[in-house]
Protein backbone atom coordinates (compact mmCIF):
# COMPACT_ATOMS: atom_id res chain seq x y z
CA MET A 1 -0.01 0.39 -0.06
CA PRO A 2 1.03 3.22 -0.73
CA SER A 3 2.58 6.02 1.78
CA PRO A 4 -0.04 8.81 1.91
CA ALA A 5 0.46 11.12 -1.11
CA PRO A 6 2.81 13.89 -0.88
CA THR A 7 1.32 17.57 -0.63
CA LEU A 8 1.36 20.18 -3.78
CA ASP A 9 1.34 23.46 -2.74
CA ARG A 10 0.74 25.35 -6.34
CA THR A 11 2.41 28.53 -4.80
CA LEU A 12 5.61 26.94 -4.81
CA GLY A 13 6.18 25.61 -8.36
CA ALA A 14 6.00 27.86 -11.44
CA ARG A 15 2.90 28.52 -13.38
CA LEU A 16 2.95 27.48 -16.98
CA ASP A 17 0.43 28.08 -19.55
CA LEU A 18 -0.53 25.72 -21.62
CA GLU A 19 1.90 26.11 -24.53
CA GLU A 20 5.06 26.36 -21.95
CA TYR A 21 3.72 23.04 -20.42
CA HIS A 22 3.62 21.31 -23.59
CA ARG A 23 7.18 22.70 -24.86
CA ASP A 24 8.53 22.08 -21.37
CA PHE A 25 7.21 18.56 -20.92
CA ALA A 26 8.91 17.81 -24.27
CA GLU A 27 12.08 19.72 -23.38
CA VAL A 28 12.85 17.62 -19.86
CA ARG A 29 11.26 14.26 -21.37
CA ALA A 30 14.27 14.64 -23.97
CA ARG A 31 16.48 14.95 -21.56
CA THR A 32 15.14 12.01 -19.27
CA LEU A 33 17.80 9.08 -19.76
CA GLY A 34 18.09 5.97 -17.66
CA GLN A 35 15.10 7.00 -15.43
CA ASP A 36 11.34 5.87 -15.66
CA SER A 37 8.55 8.25 -15.41
CA TRP A 38 5.11 8.35 -14.08
CA LYS A 39 1.92 9.65 -14.82
CA LEU A 40 -1.32 9.55 -12.48
CA GLU A 41 -4.78 10.59 -13.93
CA ARG A 42 -7.58 10.50 -11.51
CA GLN A 43 -10.07 12.81 -12.67
CA GLN A 44 -13.39 11.42 -14.60
CA HIS A 45 -14.29 14.12 -17.15
CA PHE A 46 -12.16 16.25 -19.47
CA GLU A 47 -13.14 18.59 -22.16
CA GLU A 48 -11.49 18.71 -25.45
CA GLN A 49 -12.49 20.53 -28.27
CA ASN A 50 -11.61 19.83 -32.31
CA HIS A 51 -10.48 16.20 -31.68
CA PRO A 52 -11.66 13.87 -34.15
CA GLY A 53 -11.79 10.95 -31.60
CA ARG A 54 -13.38 12.98 -29.09
CA ASP A 55 -16.13 14.36 -31.51
CA ALA A 56 -16.94 10.91 -32.60
CA LEU A 57 -17.37 9.86 -29.01
CA ARG A 58 -19.62 12.87 -28.71
CA ARG A 59 -21.88 11.73 -31.83
CA GLY A 60 -22.10 8.14 -30.19
CA ASP A 61 -20.10 6.95 -33.41
CA TRP A 62 -17.32 4.22 -31.92
CA ALA A 63 -16.27 2.82 -35.04
CA GLU A 64 -14.81 6.30 -35.83
CA VAL A 65 -13.42 6.49 -32.68
CA MET A 66 -12.11 3.23 -32.68
CA ARG A 67 -10.74 3.93 -36.63
CA GLN A 68 -9.14 7.00 -34.72
CA PHE A 69 -7.28 4.86 -32.49
CA GLU A 70 -6.19 2.70 -34.93
CA LYS A 71 -4.45 5.57 -37.00
CA ARG A 72 -2.45 6.47 -34.14
CA ARG A 73 -0.62 3.13 -33.56
CA PRO A 74 2.56 3.86 -35.65
CA ARG A 75 2.76 6.93 -33.39
CA PHE A 76 2.56 5.06 -30.13
CA LEU A 77 5.02 2.36 -31.69
CA GLU A 78 7.47 5.04 -32.32
CA SER A 79 7.19 6.21 -29.04
CA VAL A 80 7.80 2.93 -26.90
CA ARG A 81 10.74 2.86 -29.59
CA LYS A 82 12.45 6.15 -28.52
CA ASP A 83 11.61 5.00 -24.92
CA ARG A 84 13.72 2.37 -25.02
CA GLU A 85 16.45 3.81 -27.05
CA ARG A 86 16.47 6.35 -23.70
CA GLY A 87 15.84 3.69 -21.19
CA SER A 88 12.71 5.86 -19.78
CA ALA A 89 9.62 4.10 -19.92
CA PHE A 90 6.48 6.25 -18.90
CA HIS A 91 3.83 4.78 -16.79
CA ARG A 92 0.70 5.77 -16.62
CA VAL A 93 -1.80 5.09 -13.60
CA ARG A 94 -5.60 5.76 -14.37
CA VAL A 95 -8.15 5.89 -11.41
CA VAL A 96 -11.58 4.62 -12.53
CA GLU A 97 -14.88 4.90 -10.89
CA GLN A 98 -18.30 3.30 -11.94
CA PRO A 99 -20.46 3.73 -13.74
CA PHE A 100 -17.88 4.67 -15.95
CA THR A 101 -18.34 8.27 -17.86
CA PRO A 102 -18.66 8.92 -21.64
CA TYR A 103 -14.86 9.89 -20.89
CA VAL A 104 -13.15 7.01 -19.21
CA ARG A 105 -15.08 4.89 -21.44
CA TRP A 106 -13.26 6.63 -24.21
CA GLU A 107 -9.72 6.80 -22.70
CA LEU A 108 -9.82 3.13 -21.72
CA LEU A 109 -9.89 2.41 -25.07
CA SER A 110 -7.31 4.47 -26.27
CA LEU A 111 -5.43 3.61 -23.33
CA ARG A 112 -6.07 -0.17 -24.51
CA VAL A 113 -4.69 0.24 -27.92
CA GLN A 114 -1.30 2.18 -26.21
CA ALA A 115 -0.67 -0.45 -24.09
CA GLU A 116 -0.80 -3.26 -26.87
CA CYS A 117 1.86 -0.97 -28.65
CA GLY A 118 3.76 -2.02 -25.18
CA LYS A 119 3.51 1.24 -23.21
CA PRO A 120 3.27 -0.07 -19.76
CA ILE A 121 -0.48 1.41 -18.38
CA ARG A 122 -2.52 0.33 -15.40
CA VAL A 123 -5.91 1.17 -14.05
CA VAL A 124 -6.23 1.20 -10.26
CA GLN A 125 -10.12 1.57 -8.84
CA ALA A 126 -11.04 4.99 -7.36
CA ASN A 127 -12.11 2.77 -4.00
CA HIS A 128 -8.31 2.08 -3.24
CA VAL A 129 -7.41 5.71 -3.13
CA ARG A 130 -10.40 7.40 -1.06
CA GLU A 131 -8.01 6.91 1.54
CA PHE A 132 -5.65 9.46 0.09
CA GLU A 133 -8.54 11.96 -0.99
CA GLN A 134 -9.79 13.05 2.77
CA ARG A 135 -9.88 16.55 1.95
CA ALA A 136 -10.09 16.33 -2.10
CA ILE A 137 -9.21 14.01 -4.51
CA LEU A 138 -6.08 13.31 -5.65
CA PRO A 139 -4.53 15.71 -8.63
CA GLU A 140 -3.13 15.11 -11.54
CA VAL A 141 0.15 14.86 -11.53
CA VAL A 142 3.20 13.70 -14.05
CA VAL A 143 6.84 12.93 -12.63
CA LEU A 144 9.55 12.93 -15.11
CA GLY A 145 12.46 11.28 -13.59
CA THR A 146 13.92 12.47 -10.76
CA ARG A 147 14.01 15.77 -12.41
CA VAL A 148 10.66 17.92 -12.63
CA LEU A 149 6.70 16.87 -11.55
CA TYR A 150 3.85 18.63 -13.09
CA GLU A 151 0.77 19.32 -11.62
CA VAL A 152 -1.69 19.57 -14.55
CA VAL A 153 -4.03 22.25 -14.08
CA TYR A 154 -7.54 22.35 -16.17
CA THR A 155 -10.34 25.03 -15.96
CA ASP A 156 -13.85 24.39 -14.02
CA GLU A 157 -15.30 22.89 -17.40
CA GLY A 158 -12.20 20.23 -17.64
CA ALA A 159 -10.83 21.70 -20.47
CA PRO A 160 -6.69 21.84 -20.29
CA ASP A 161 -5.02 24.82 -18.84
CA GLY A 162 -1.55 24.08 -18.35
CA ALA A 163 0.49 23.10 -15.20
CA VAL A 164 2.38 23.44 -12.28
CA ARG A 165 5.99 22.68 -12.37
CA HIS A 166 7.82 21.72 -9.69
CA SER A 167 11.80 20.54 -9.43
CA ASP A 168 12.46 20.20 -5.58
CA PRO A 169 13.73 16.49 -5.41
CA GLU A 170 11.97 16.34 -1.82
CA LEU A 171 8.93 16.47 -3.46
CA VAL A 172 9.64 14.78 -7.09
CA GLY A 173 11.01 11.83 -5.44
CA PRO A 174 8.34 11.22 -3.26
CA TRP A 175 5.54 11.39 -5.81
CA GLY A 176 7.35 9.34 -8.51
CA THR A 177 7.30 6.83 -5.33
CA PHE A 178 3.88 7.11 -4.63
CA ILE A 179 2.99 6.69 -8.21
CA SER A 180 4.87 3.61 -8.60
CA ASP A 181 3.44 2.08 -5.60
CA LEU A 182 0.03 2.65 -7.14
CA TYR A 183 1.25 0.84 -10.56
CA ALA A 184 2.40 -1.76 -8.95
CA GLY A 185 -1.22 -2.76 -7.14
CA GLY A 186 -2.93 -2.00 -10.28
CA GLU A 187 -4.28 -4.16 -13.50
CA ASP A 188 -2.99 -3.93 -16.72
CA VAL A 189 -5.46 -1.95 -18.92
CA VAL A 190 -6.14 -4.74 -21.74
CA ALA A 191 -6.79 -7.16 -19.00
CA TYR A 192 -8.97 -4.75 -17.48
CA VAL A 193 -10.79 -3.55 -20.50
CA GLU A 194 -11.50 -7.25 -21.60
CA ARG A 195 -12.93 -7.37 -18.10
CA HIS A 196 -15.55 -4.95 -18.65
CA THR A 197 -16.49 -5.77 -22.31
CA ASP A 198 -19.83 -4.69 -21.41
CA SER A 199 -19.35 -1.34 -20.54
CA PHE A 200 -17.87 -0.71 -24.62
CA PRO A 201 -18.61 -0.65 -27.70
CA PRO A 202 -19.41 -4.82 -30.00
CA HIS A 203 -16.62 -6.90 -29.57
CA GLU A 204 -15.62 -6.88 -33.14
CA LEU A 205 -15.12 -3.01 -32.81
CA MET A 206 -12.45 -3.56 -30.68
CA ARG A 207 -10.23 -5.55 -32.70
CA GLY A 208 -7.12 -4.16 -33.90
């Protein structure tokens, strides 16, 4: 069982807008060699405009949703290849609540395709993190090696809004350990989706 999640104080970090966050993330990620990275995804709903896959989800067009995922498979495979060259796997932990929100259903299918391409992704049930959420739900956190932590920020409507960047080793290290411990107790996302097949589109649409 993980230790309690470290506290994050946004006033102690550097606020980045969305463009700054994407640029900084790419730069730090490229320099993260021989160290694993971690991402914790807790919120159950996000909004994203002008995204073909999300637009198809809103229409209920699951065939198009799956086509969009398949189009990205070469990109996922290339990302895994680069991670192996750097010796720096990017692990993801997706916390889920049931019944699934439309967004989480969509994301789990995306994560399933990514995991089939070799990305290490696991699912953790929300009741397994409740004890760490006495004051608020866990934040969305990305830890790149031992260098940098980002608390990812969203608007009240759930749209991406940049991040708060932290570089204090006494914060980055414990958060990396916390997320890795959650990952160790999680379930592989491919197996998880297979166990909950009734919650997803007809099985023939999900074949890669």
